[in-house]
Amino acid sequence: GGRKETKKLIERSFYYFPLFDHYFEKYNVPKELKYITLLESSLRPYRRSKVGARGLWQFMPATARWMGMSVNEYSDERTDPAISTEAAVRYLAQLYTQFEDWNLVLLAYNSGPGSVNRAVRRANSKKVKDLLPYLPKQTRKYLPFYTATVYAVNYYMEYGIVPEPDKASILNHKSSRSADRV
């Protein structure tokens, strides 16, 4: 159920968030954006979506290559927590340069910057509430889901969820070494 999955997610966050924080500090991007990974991959580095996104940050192959990651039949750096996180934080910083609003950055992370640009043009506005009708259906739900997820992982104690930090490193991940790298 929901509580059990939330507990596992929190345990995985103990494992990955210190790594994420390092890159968010390095590039001066708000650390709160690390919660994107909870929505995108449930912190599972090998997760693959139906449309071909992969890794903790669910990069599409083209975006991953554009951000300098290797994605081919021999190696897929999207599954490498450190490499993909650094690329994701750099990407978020670029999106902020473009949109100058972290809410729009979140929407662009979900649907792509082109989608948000089109919505801005159609709505003739950069206000989230004005853009929503012009965004893809799943993107319209992204900010409320993001907010709920941030709340859940920060206030879990109040709901009697007790994560076991020592379980974090063994939960559902292969080792972080990339065996597929030559």
Short mmCIF file of N, CA and C in Angstrom, two decimals:
data_model
loop_
_atom_site.label_atom_id
_atom_site.label_comp_id
_atom_site.label_asym_id
_atom_site.label_seq_id
_atom_site.Cartn_x
_atom_site.Cartn_y
_atom_site.Cartn_z
N GLY A 1 0.81 -1.21 0.00
CA GLY A 1 0.00 0.00 0.00
C GLY A 1 0.84 1.26 0.00
N GLY A 2 0.19 2.38 0.17
CA GLY A 2 0.84 3.68 0.13
C GLY A 2 1.86 3.91 1.22
N ARG A 3 1.54 3.49 2.45
CA ARG A 3 2.47 3.72 3.57
C ARG A 3 3.76 2.96 3.39
N LYS A 4 3.65 1.69 2.98
CA LYS A 4 4.82 0.85 2.80
C LYS A 4 5.74 1.42 1.70
N GLU A 5 5.11 1.85 0.60
CA GLU A 5 5.88 2.42 -0.51
C GLU A 5 6.52 3.75 -0.10
N THR A 6 5.79 4.56 0.67
CA THR A 6 6.34 5.83 1.16
C THR A 6 7.55 5.56 2.05
N LYS A 7 7.45 4.55 2.91
CA LYS A 7 8.57 4.19 3.79
C LYS A 7 9.80 3.81 2.97
N LYS A 8 9.62 2.98 1.93
CA LYS A 8 10.74 2.57 1.08
C LYS A 8 11.35 3.77 0.36
N LEU A 9 10.48 4.65 -0.11
CA LEU A 9 10.94 5.84 -0.81
C LEU A 9 11.80 6.70 0.12
N ILE A 10 11.36 6.87 1.36
CA ILE A 10 12.11 7.67 2.33
C ILE A 10 13.46 7.01 2.62
N GLU A 11 13.46 5.68 2.75
CA GLU A 11 14.72 4.96 2.98
C GLU A 11 15.68 5.17 1.82
N ARG A 12 15.17 5.11 0.58
CA ARG A 12 16.04 5.34 -0.57
C ARG A 12 16.53 6.79 -0.60
N SER A 13 15.68 7.72 -0.13
CA SER A 13 16.10 9.13 -0.12
C SER A 13 17.29 9.34 0.82
N PHE A 14 17.37 8.59 1.91
CA PHE A 14 18.52 8.71 2.82
C PHE A 14 19.80 8.35 2.08
N TYR A 15 19.69 7.44 1.15
CA TYR A 15 20.84 6.97 0.38
C TYR A 15 21.25 7.98 -0.70
N TYR A 16 20.27 8.49 -1.45
CA TYR A 16 20.58 9.35 -2.61
C TYR A 16 20.65 10.85 -2.33
N PHE A 17 19.87 11.36 -1.38
CA PHE A 17 19.80 12.80 -1.22
C PHE A 17 21.14 13.48 -0.87
N PRO A 18 22.01 12.85 -0.08
CA PRO A 18 23.31 13.51 0.15
C PRO A 18 24.11 13.72 -1.16
N LEU A 19 24.06 12.75 -2.06
CA LEU A 19 24.71 12.88 -3.37
C LEU A 19 24.06 14.04 -4.14
N PHE A 20 22.72 14.05 -4.17
CA PHE A 20 22.00 15.10 -4.90
C PHE A 20 22.37 16.48 -4.36
N ASP A 21 22.36 16.62 -3.02
CA ASP A 21 22.63 17.92 -2.39
C ASP A 21 23.98 18.47 -2.82
N HIS A 22 24.97 17.59 -2.97
CA HIS A 22 26.31 18.01 -3.41
C HIS A 22 26.22 18.76 -4.74
N TYR A 23 25.50 18.21 -5.71
CA TYR A 23 25.40 18.84 -7.03
C TYR A 23 24.52 20.08 -7.02
N PHE A 24 23.47 20.07 -6.21
CA PHE A 24 22.61 21.26 -6.12
C PHE A 24 23.40 22.43 -5.54
N GLU A 25 24.27 22.15 -4.55
CA GLU A 25 25.12 23.20 -3.99
C GLU A 25 26.14 23.67 -5.02
N LYS A 26 26.76 22.72 -5.72
CA LYS A 26 27.79 23.05 -6.72
C LYS A 26 27.28 24.01 -7.78
N TYR A 27 26.03 23.81 -8.23
CA TYR A 27 25.47 24.63 -9.31
C TYR A 27 24.48 25.68 -8.81
N ASN A 28 24.38 25.82 -7.48
CA ASN A 28 23.52 26.84 -6.88
C ASN A 28 22.07 26.76 -7.39
N VAL A 29 21.55 25.55 -7.36
CA VAL A 29 20.16 25.29 -7.75
C VAL A 29 19.43 24.87 -6.46
N PRO A 30 18.18 25.31 -6.25
CA PRO A 30 17.47 24.95 -5.01
C PRO A 30 17.40 23.43 -4.80
N LYS A 31 17.84 23.01 -3.62
CA LYS A 31 17.88 21.58 -3.29
C LYS A 31 16.50 20.92 -3.34
N GLU A 32 15.44 21.71 -3.15
CA GLU A 32 14.09 21.15 -3.14
C GLU A 32 13.76 20.45 -4.46
N LEU A 33 14.46 20.82 -5.52
CA LEU A 33 14.17 20.21 -6.81
C LEU A 33 14.62 18.75 -6.88
N LYS A 34 15.37 18.30 -5.88
CA LYS A 34 15.76 16.88 -5.85
C LYS A 34 14.53 15.98 -5.75
N TYR A 35 13.41 16.53 -5.25
CA TYR A 35 12.19 15.74 -5.10
C TYR A 35 11.60 15.32 -6.44
N ILE A 36 12.07 15.93 -7.52
CA ILE A 36 11.65 15.51 -8.87
C ILE A 36 11.87 14.01 -9.03
N THR A 37 12.97 13.50 -8.48
CA THR A 37 13.31 12.08 -8.65
C THR A 37 12.27 11.17 -8.01
N LEU A 38 11.61 11.64 -6.96
CA LEU A 38 10.59 10.81 -6.32
C LEU A 38 9.42 10.60 -7.27
N LEU A 39 9.03 11.66 -7.97
CA LEU A 39 7.93 11.55 -8.94
C LEU A 39 8.37 10.79 -10.19
N GLU A 40 9.58 11.07 -10.65
CA GLU A 40 10.03 10.52 -11.93
C GLU A 40 10.37 9.03 -11.85
N SER A 41 11.12 8.64 -10.82
CA SER A 41 11.66 7.26 -10.79
C SER A 41 11.44 6.52 -9.48
N SER A 42 10.82 7.15 -8.49
CA SER A 42 10.74 6.59 -7.14
C SER A 42 12.14 6.21 -6.64
N LEU A 43 13.13 6.98 -7.08
CA LEU A 43 14.54 6.78 -6.70
C LEU A 43 15.05 5.39 -7.08
N ARG A 44 14.67 4.92 -8.26
CA ARG A 44 15.18 3.65 -8.77
C ARG A 44 16.02 3.96 -10.01
N PRO A 45 17.35 3.78 -9.89
CA PRO A 45 18.25 4.21 -10.97
C PRO A 45 18.08 3.47 -12.29
N TYR A 46 17.47 2.29 -12.26
CA TYR A 46 17.33 1.52 -13.50
C TYR A 46 15.91 1.61 -14.08
N ARG A 47 15.06 2.43 -13.48
CA ARG A 47 13.69 2.55 -13.97
C ARG A 47 13.67 3.06 -15.41
N ARG A 48 12.81 2.44 -16.20
CA ARG A 48 12.66 2.81 -17.61
C ARG A 48 11.18 3.08 -17.86
N SER A 49 10.88 4.17 -18.56
CA SER A 49 9.48 4.49 -18.85
C SER A 49 9.07 3.90 -20.20
N LYS A 50 7.76 3.89 -20.43
CA LYS A 50 7.23 3.38 -21.71
C LYS A 50 7.76 4.17 -22.89
N VAL A 51 8.04 5.46 -22.68
CA VAL A 51 8.48 6.30 -23.80
C VAL A 51 10.01 6.36 -23.95
N GLY A 52 10.73 5.59 -23.10
CA GLY A 52 12.18 5.50 -23.27
C GLY A 52 13.01 6.34 -22.32
N ALA A 53 12.36 7.03 -21.38
CA ALA A 53 13.12 7.77 -20.37
C ALA A 53 13.73 6.74 -19.41
N ARG A 54 14.89 7.10 -18.81
CA ARG A 54 15.55 6.13 -17.95
C ARG A 54 16.32 6.81 -16.83
N GLY A 55 16.48 6.09 -15.73
CA GLY A 55 17.32 6.54 -14.63
C GLY A 55 16.55 7.28 -13.54
N LEU A 56 17.30 7.71 -12.53
CA LEU A 56 16.72 8.43 -11.40
C LEU A 56 15.95 9.67 -11.86
N TRP A 57 16.50 10.33 -12.88
CA TRP A 57 15.94 11.60 -13.36
C TRP A 57 15.07 11.43 -14.60
N GLN A 58 14.93 10.19 -15.08
CA GLN A 58 14.08 9.88 -16.24
C GLN A 58 14.39 10.76 -17.45
N PHE A 59 15.67 10.78 -17.82
CA PHE A 59 16.10 11.49 -19.02
C PHE A 59 15.67 10.72 -20.27
N MET A 60 15.16 11.43 -21.25
CA MET A 60 14.94 10.86 -22.58
C MET A 60 16.33 10.78 -23.24
N PRO A 61 16.53 9.83 -24.17
CA PRO A 61 17.86 9.69 -24.78
C PRO A 61 18.41 10.99 -25.39
N ALA A 62 17.58 11.72 -26.13
CA ALA A 62 18.06 12.93 -26.79
C ALA A 62 18.51 13.99 -25.79
N THR A 63 17.72 14.19 -24.72
CA THR A 63 18.08 15.18 -23.69
C THR A 63 19.35 14.75 -22.98
N ALA A 64 19.46 13.45 -22.70
CA ALA A 64 20.66 12.93 -22.03
C ALA A 64 21.90 13.20 -22.88
N ARG A 65 21.82 12.90 -24.16
CA ARG A 65 22.97 13.15 -25.06
C ARG A 65 23.28 14.63 -25.14
N TRP A 66 22.23 15.45 -25.23
CA TRP A 66 22.40 16.90 -25.29
C TRP A 66 23.12 17.41 -24.04
N MET A 67 22.88 16.77 -22.90
CA MET A 67 23.53 17.15 -21.64
C MET A 67 24.88 16.44 -21.45
N GLY A 68 25.33 15.76 -22.49
CA GLY A 68 26.68 15.18 -22.46
C GLY A 68 26.80 13.76 -21.95
N MET A 69 25.68 13.08 -21.77
CA MET A 69 25.74 11.70 -21.28
C MET A 69 25.84 10.73 -22.44
N SER A 70 26.50 9.62 -22.18
CA SER A 70 26.63 8.55 -23.15
C SER A 70 25.38 7.66 -23.06
N VAL A 71 24.69 7.52 -24.21
CA VAL A 71 23.52 6.65 -24.28
C VAL A 71 23.63 5.87 -25.59
N ASN A 72 24.07 4.62 -25.47
CA ASN A 72 24.19 3.77 -26.66
C ASN A 72 24.08 2.31 -26.25
N GLU A 73 24.32 1.40 -27.19
CA GLU A 73 24.13 -0.03 -26.87
C GLU A 73 25.15 -0.55 -25.85
N TYR A 74 26.25 0.16 -25.66
CA TYR A 74 27.30 -0.31 -24.74
C TYR A 74 27.22 0.35 -23.37
N SER A 75 26.69 1.53 -23.31
CA SER A 75 26.72 2.27 -22.05
C SER A 75 25.53 3.23 -21.98
N ASP A 76 24.93 3.32 -20.80
CA ASP A 76 23.83 4.26 -20.60
C ASP A 76 24.06 4.99 -19.28
N GLU A 77 24.64 6.17 -19.38
CA GLU A 77 24.99 6.93 -18.18
C GLU A 77 23.77 7.48 -17.44
N ARG A 78 22.57 7.34 -18.03
CA ARG A 78 21.36 7.78 -17.33
C ARG A 78 21.15 6.95 -16.06
N THR A 79 21.71 5.73 -16.01
CA THR A 79 21.55 4.88 -14.82
C THR A 79 22.63 5.14 -13.77
N ASP A 80 23.60 5.99 -14.08
CA ASP A 80 24.67 6.31 -13.13
C ASP A 80 24.19 7.47 -12.25
N PRO A 81 24.02 7.22 -10.93
CA PRO A 81 23.47 8.27 -10.07
C PRO A 81 24.25 9.59 -10.09
N ALA A 82 25.56 9.54 -10.05
CA ALA A 82 26.35 10.78 -10.00
C ALA A 82 26.31 11.52 -11.34
N ILE A 83 26.57 10.81 -12.43
CA ILE A 83 26.61 11.44 -13.75
C ILE A 83 25.24 12.01 -14.11
N SER A 84 24.18 11.23 -13.90
CA SER A 84 22.84 11.70 -14.27
C SER A 84 22.38 12.86 -13.38
N THR A 85 22.77 12.83 -12.10
CA THR A 85 22.38 13.92 -11.21
C THR A 85 23.07 15.21 -11.60
N GLU A 86 24.35 15.15 -11.90
CA GLU A 86 25.05 16.37 -12.31
C GLU A 86 24.42 16.93 -13.59
N ALA A 87 24.11 16.05 -14.54
CA ALA A 87 23.46 16.49 -15.78
C ALA A 87 22.09 17.09 -15.50
N ALA A 88 21.32 16.47 -14.61
CA ALA A 88 19.97 16.96 -14.29
C ALA A 88 20.04 18.34 -13.65
N VAL A 89 20.98 18.54 -12.74
CA VAL A 89 21.09 19.83 -12.06
C VAL A 89 21.52 20.91 -13.05
N ARG A 90 22.45 20.58 -13.96
CA ARG A 90 22.85 21.53 -15.01
C ARG A 90 21.66 21.86 -15.91
N TYR A 91 20.86 20.84 -16.23
CA TYR A 91 19.67 21.03 -17.07
C TYR A 91 18.67 21.94 -16.37
N LEU A 92 18.43 21.71 -15.07
CA LEU A 92 17.50 22.55 -14.30
C LEU A 92 18.00 24.00 -14.28
N ALA A 93 19.31 24.20 -14.13
CA ALA A 93 19.88 25.55 -14.14
C ALA A 93 19.65 26.22 -15.50
N GLN A 94 19.81 25.45 -16.58
CA GLN A 94 19.56 25.99 -17.93
C GLN A 94 18.09 26.37 -18.10
N LEU A 95 17.21 25.51 -17.61
CA LEU A 95 15.77 25.80 -17.71
C LEU A 95 15.44 27.08 -16.93
N TYR A 96 16.11 27.27 -15.78
CA TYR A 96 15.85 28.48 -15.00
C TYR A 96 16.33 29.72 -15.75
N THR A 97 17.46 29.63 -16.42
CA THR A 97 17.96 30.74 -17.23
C THR A 97 16.92 31.10 -18.29
N GLN A 98 16.28 30.08 -18.84
CA GLN A 98 15.27 30.29 -19.88
C GLN A 98 13.95 30.84 -19.33
N PHE A 99 13.45 30.28 -18.22
CA PHE A 99 12.10 30.61 -17.75
C PHE A 99 12.04 31.57 -16.56
N GLU A 100 13.13 31.67 -15.80
CA GLU A 100 13.24 32.56 -14.63
C GLU A 100 12.12 32.36 -13.61
N ASP A 101 11.63 31.14 -13.48
CA ASP A 101 10.56 30.83 -12.53
C ASP A 101 10.66 29.32 -12.25
N TRP A 102 10.86 28.94 -10.99
CA TRP A 102 11.09 27.53 -10.68
C TRP A 102 9.85 26.67 -10.95
N ASN A 103 8.64 27.24 -10.83
CA ASN A 103 7.44 26.47 -11.17
C ASN A 103 7.42 26.13 -12.66
N LEU A 104 7.82 27.09 -13.49
CA LEU A 104 7.88 26.83 -14.93
C LEU A 104 8.99 25.83 -15.24
N VAL A 105 10.07 25.89 -14.48
CA VAL A 105 11.16 24.91 -14.64
C VAL A 105 10.62 23.50 -14.38
N LEU A 106 9.84 23.33 -13.31
CA LEU A 106 9.26 22.02 -13.01
C LEU A 106 8.35 21.55 -14.14
N LEU A 107 7.52 22.45 -14.66
CA LEU A 107 6.63 22.08 -15.77
C LEU A 107 7.45 21.70 -17.01
N ALA A 108 8.51 22.47 -17.27
CA ALA A 108 9.37 22.20 -18.44
C ALA A 108 10.14 20.90 -18.25
N TYR A 109 10.52 20.60 -17.01
CA TYR A 109 11.21 19.33 -16.77
C TYR A 109 10.30 18.17 -17.13
N ASN A 110 9.02 18.31 -16.82
CA ASN A 110 8.06 17.25 -17.09
C ASN A 110 7.68 17.14 -18.56
N SER A 111 7.39 18.25 -19.21
CA SER A 111 6.85 18.18 -20.57
C SER A 111 7.80 18.65 -21.65
N GLY A 112 8.95 19.19 -21.24
CA GLY A 112 9.90 19.74 -22.20
C GLY A 112 9.73 21.24 -22.33
N PRO A 113 10.84 21.96 -22.54
CA PRO A 113 10.77 23.42 -22.63
C PRO A 113 9.92 23.92 -23.80
N GLY A 114 9.89 23.17 -24.90
CA GLY A 114 9.09 23.56 -26.06
C GLY A 114 7.61 23.63 -25.72
N SER A 115 7.15 22.66 -24.97
CA SER A 115 5.76 22.59 -24.55
C SER A 115 5.39 23.80 -23.70
N VAL A 116 6.28 24.17 -22.77
CA VAL A 116 6.01 25.32 -21.90
C VAL A 116 6.08 26.62 -22.71
N ASN A 117 7.03 26.73 -23.62
CA ASN A 117 7.11 27.92 -24.48
C ASN A 117 5.83 28.10 -25.29
N ARG A 118 5.32 27.02 -25.86
CA ARG A 118 4.06 27.08 -26.63
C ARG A 118 2.91 27.54 -25.73
N ALA A 119 2.85 27.00 -24.53
CA ALA A 119 1.78 27.37 -23.59
C ALA A 119 1.88 28.86 -23.22
N VAL A 120 3.11 29.34 -23.01
CA VAL A 120 3.32 30.76 -22.68
C VAL A 120 2.82 31.63 -23.84
N ARG A 121 3.17 31.24 -25.07
CA ARG A 121 2.71 32.00 -26.25
C ARG A 121 1.19 31.99 -26.36
N ARG A 122 0.59 30.79 -26.23
CA ARG A 122 -0.87 30.67 -26.39
C ARG A 122 -1.62 31.41 -25.30
N ALA A 123 -1.12 31.34 -24.07
CA ALA A 123 -1.79 31.98 -22.93
C ALA A 123 -1.44 33.46 -22.85
N ASN A 124 -0.37 33.85 -23.55
CA ASN A 124 0.16 35.21 -23.48
C ASN A 124 0.42 35.59 -22.01
N SER A 125 1.02 34.63 -21.28
CA SER A 125 1.26 34.81 -19.85
C SER A 125 2.32 33.80 -19.39
N LYS A 126 2.99 34.16 -18.28
CA LYS A 126 3.93 33.22 -17.67
C LYS A 126 3.40 32.74 -16.31
N LYS A 127 2.12 33.02 -16.03
CA LYS A 127 1.52 32.56 -14.77
C LYS A 127 1.05 31.12 -14.93
N VAL A 128 1.43 30.28 -13.97
CA VAL A 128 1.10 28.86 -14.04
C VAL A 128 -0.40 28.64 -14.29
N LYS A 129 -1.26 29.32 -13.56
CA LYS A 129 -2.71 29.09 -13.71
C LYS A 129 -3.19 29.41 -15.13
N ASP A 130 -2.55 30.37 -15.79
CA ASP A 130 -2.92 30.72 -17.17
C ASP A 130 -2.40 29.68 -18.17
N LEU A 131 -1.27 29.06 -17.85
CA LEU A 131 -0.64 28.10 -18.77
C LEU A 131 -1.29 26.73 -18.76
N LEU A 132 -1.84 26.34 -17.62
CA LEU A 132 -2.33 24.96 -17.44
C LEU A 132 -3.22 24.44 -18.57
N PRO A 133 -4.19 25.23 -19.04
CA PRO A 133 -5.05 24.68 -20.10
C PRO A 133 -4.28 24.34 -21.39
N TYR A 134 -3.11 24.93 -21.57
CA TYR A 134 -2.34 24.74 -22.80
C TYR A 134 -1.23 23.71 -22.66
N LEU A 135 -1.17 23.06 -21.50
CA LEU A 135 -0.13 22.05 -21.25
C LEU A 135 -0.71 20.64 -21.36
N PRO A 136 0.15 19.64 -21.61
CA PRO A 136 -0.33 18.25 -21.64
C PRO A 136 -1.01 17.88 -20.31
N LYS A 137 -1.96 16.96 -20.39
CA LYS A 137 -2.77 16.57 -19.23
C LYS A 137 -1.89 16.16 -18.03
N GLN A 138 -0.86 15.30 -18.28
CA GLN A 138 -0.06 14.83 -17.14
C GLN A 138 0.75 15.98 -16.54
N THR A 139 1.10 16.98 -17.34
CA THR A 139 1.88 18.12 -16.84
C THR A 139 1.02 19.02 -15.96
N ARG A 140 -0.27 19.10 -16.25
CA ARG A 140 -1.18 19.91 -15.43
C ARG A 140 -1.21 19.42 -13.99
N LYS A 141 -0.99 18.12 -13.80
CA LYS A 141 -1.04 17.52 -12.46
C LYS A 141 0.34 17.54 -11.77
N TYR A 142 1.38 17.93 -12.49
CA TYR A 142 2.74 17.79 -11.98
C TYR A 142 3.01 18.59 -10.72
N LEU A 143 2.64 19.87 -10.72
CA LEU A 143 2.92 20.70 -9.54
C LEU A 143 2.17 20.23 -8.30
N PRO A 144 0.86 19.89 -8.38
CA PRO A 144 0.19 19.34 -7.19
C PRO A 144 0.82 18.02 -6.70
N PHE A 145 1.19 17.14 -7.64
CA PHE A 145 1.84 15.88 -7.24
C PHE A 145 3.19 16.16 -6.59
N TYR A 146 3.93 17.10 -7.17
CA TYR A 146 5.24 17.48 -6.62
C TYR A 146 5.07 17.99 -5.19
N THR A 147 4.11 18.89 -4.99
CA THR A 147 3.87 19.47 -3.66
C THR A 147 3.48 18.39 -2.65
N ALA A 148 2.60 17.48 -3.06
CA ALA A 148 2.17 16.39 -2.17
C ALA A 148 3.34 15.47 -1.82
N THR A 149 4.20 15.21 -2.79
CA THR A 149 5.36 14.34 -2.57
C THR A 149 6.34 14.98 -1.60
N VAL A 150 6.63 16.27 -1.80
CA VAL A 150 7.52 17.00 -0.90
C VAL A 150 6.96 16.95 0.51
N TYR A 151 5.66 17.15 0.65
CA TYR A 151 5.02 17.10 1.96
C TYR A 151 5.20 15.72 2.58
N ALA A 152 4.91 14.68 1.82
CA ALA A 152 4.96 13.31 2.34
C ALA A 152 6.35 12.96 2.87
N VAL A 153 7.40 13.31 2.12
CA VAL A 153 8.74 12.91 2.57
C VAL A 153 9.28 13.82 3.67
N ASN A 154 8.66 14.95 3.90
CA ASN A 154 9.12 15.82 4.97
C ASN A 154 8.32 15.68 6.26
N TYR A 155 7.09 15.16 6.17
CA TYR A 155 6.23 15.07 7.36
C TYR A 155 5.77 13.64 7.65
N TYR A 156 6.50 12.65 7.13
CA TYR A 156 6.12 11.25 7.31
C TYR A 156 6.00 10.84 8.77
N MET A 157 6.83 11.46 9.64
CA MET A 157 6.84 11.09 11.06
C MET A 157 5.46 11.30 11.68
N GLU A 158 4.78 12.36 11.25
CA GLU A 158 3.48 12.68 11.81
C GLU A 158 2.41 11.65 11.44
N TYR A 159 2.73 10.76 10.52
CA TYR A 159 1.78 9.73 10.10
C TYR A 159 2.23 8.35 10.55
N GLY A 160 3.19 8.34 11.48
CA GLY A 160 3.63 7.08 12.06
C GLY A 160 4.47 6.22 11.13
N ILE A 161 5.06 6.82 10.10
CA ILE A 161 5.93 6.05 9.21
C ILE A 161 7.34 6.14 9.78
N VAL A 162 7.94 4.96 10.05
CA VAL A 162 9.26 4.93 10.66
C VAL A 162 10.25 4.23 9.72
N PRO A 163 10.98 5.02 8.93
CA PRO A 163 11.95 4.41 8.01
C PRO A 163 13.13 3.82 8.79
N GLU A 164 13.79 2.84 8.18
CA GLU A 164 14.97 2.23 8.77
C GLU A 164 16.17 2.60 7.90
N PRO A 165 16.93 3.62 8.32
CA PRO A 165 18.01 4.14 7.47
C PRO A 165 19.02 3.09 7.02
N ASP A 166 19.28 2.07 7.85
CA ASP A 166 20.26 1.05 7.47
C ASP A 166 19.79 0.21 6.29
N LYS A 167 18.48 0.18 6.02
CA LYS A 167 17.97 -0.59 4.90
C LYS A 167 18.16 0.15 3.58
N ALA A 168 18.43 1.45 3.65
CA ALA A 168 18.44 2.29 2.46
C ALA A 168 19.37 1.78 1.37
N SER A 169 20.58 1.40 1.73
CA SER A 169 21.56 1.08 0.70
C SER A 169 21.33 -0.28 0.04
N ILE A 170 20.50 -1.11 0.64
CA ILE A 170 20.29 -2.43 0.03
C ILE A 170 18.94 -2.56 -0.66
N LEU A 171 18.13 -1.50 -0.58
CA LEU A 171 16.79 -1.57 -1.15
C LEU A 171 16.77 -1.46 -2.66
N ASN A 172 16.42 -2.54 -3.30
CA ASN A 172 16.11 -2.49 -4.73
C ASN A 172 17.10 -1.75 -5.60
N HIS A 173 18.39 -1.78 -5.29
CA HIS A 173 19.25 -1.29 -6.32
C HIS A 173 20.41 -2.22 -6.52
N LYS A 174 20.81 -2.23 -7.77
CA LYS A 174 22.05 -2.92 -8.12
C LYS A 174 23.12 -1.98 -7.60
N SER A 175 24.35 -2.43 -7.53
CA SER A 175 25.39 -1.55 -7.04
C SER A 175 25.53 -0.39 -8.03
N SER A 176 26.07 0.73 -7.54
CA SER A 176 26.12 1.90 -8.40
C SER A 176 27.27 1.83 -9.40
N ARG A 177 28.09 0.78 -9.32
CA ARG A 177 29.15 0.67 -10.33
C ARG A 177 28.48 0.35 -11.66
N SER A 178 29.01 0.90 -12.71
CA SER A 178 28.41 0.65 -14.01
C SER A 178 29.15 -0.49 -14.69
N ALA A 179 28.57 -1.66 -14.57
CA ALA A 179 29.19 -2.85 -15.17
C ALA A 179 29.19 -2.75 -16.69
N ASP A 180 28.26 -1.91 -17.21
CA ASP A 180 28.16 -1.84 -18.66
C ASP A 180 29.13 -0.81 -19.25
N ARG A 181 29.95 -0.20 -18.39
CA ARG A 181 30.92 0.75 -18.93
C ARG A 181 32.22 0.03 -19.25
N VAL A 182 32.75 0.26 -20.43
CA VAL A 182 33.97 -0.47 -20.84
C VAL A 182 35.19 0.34 -20.48
#
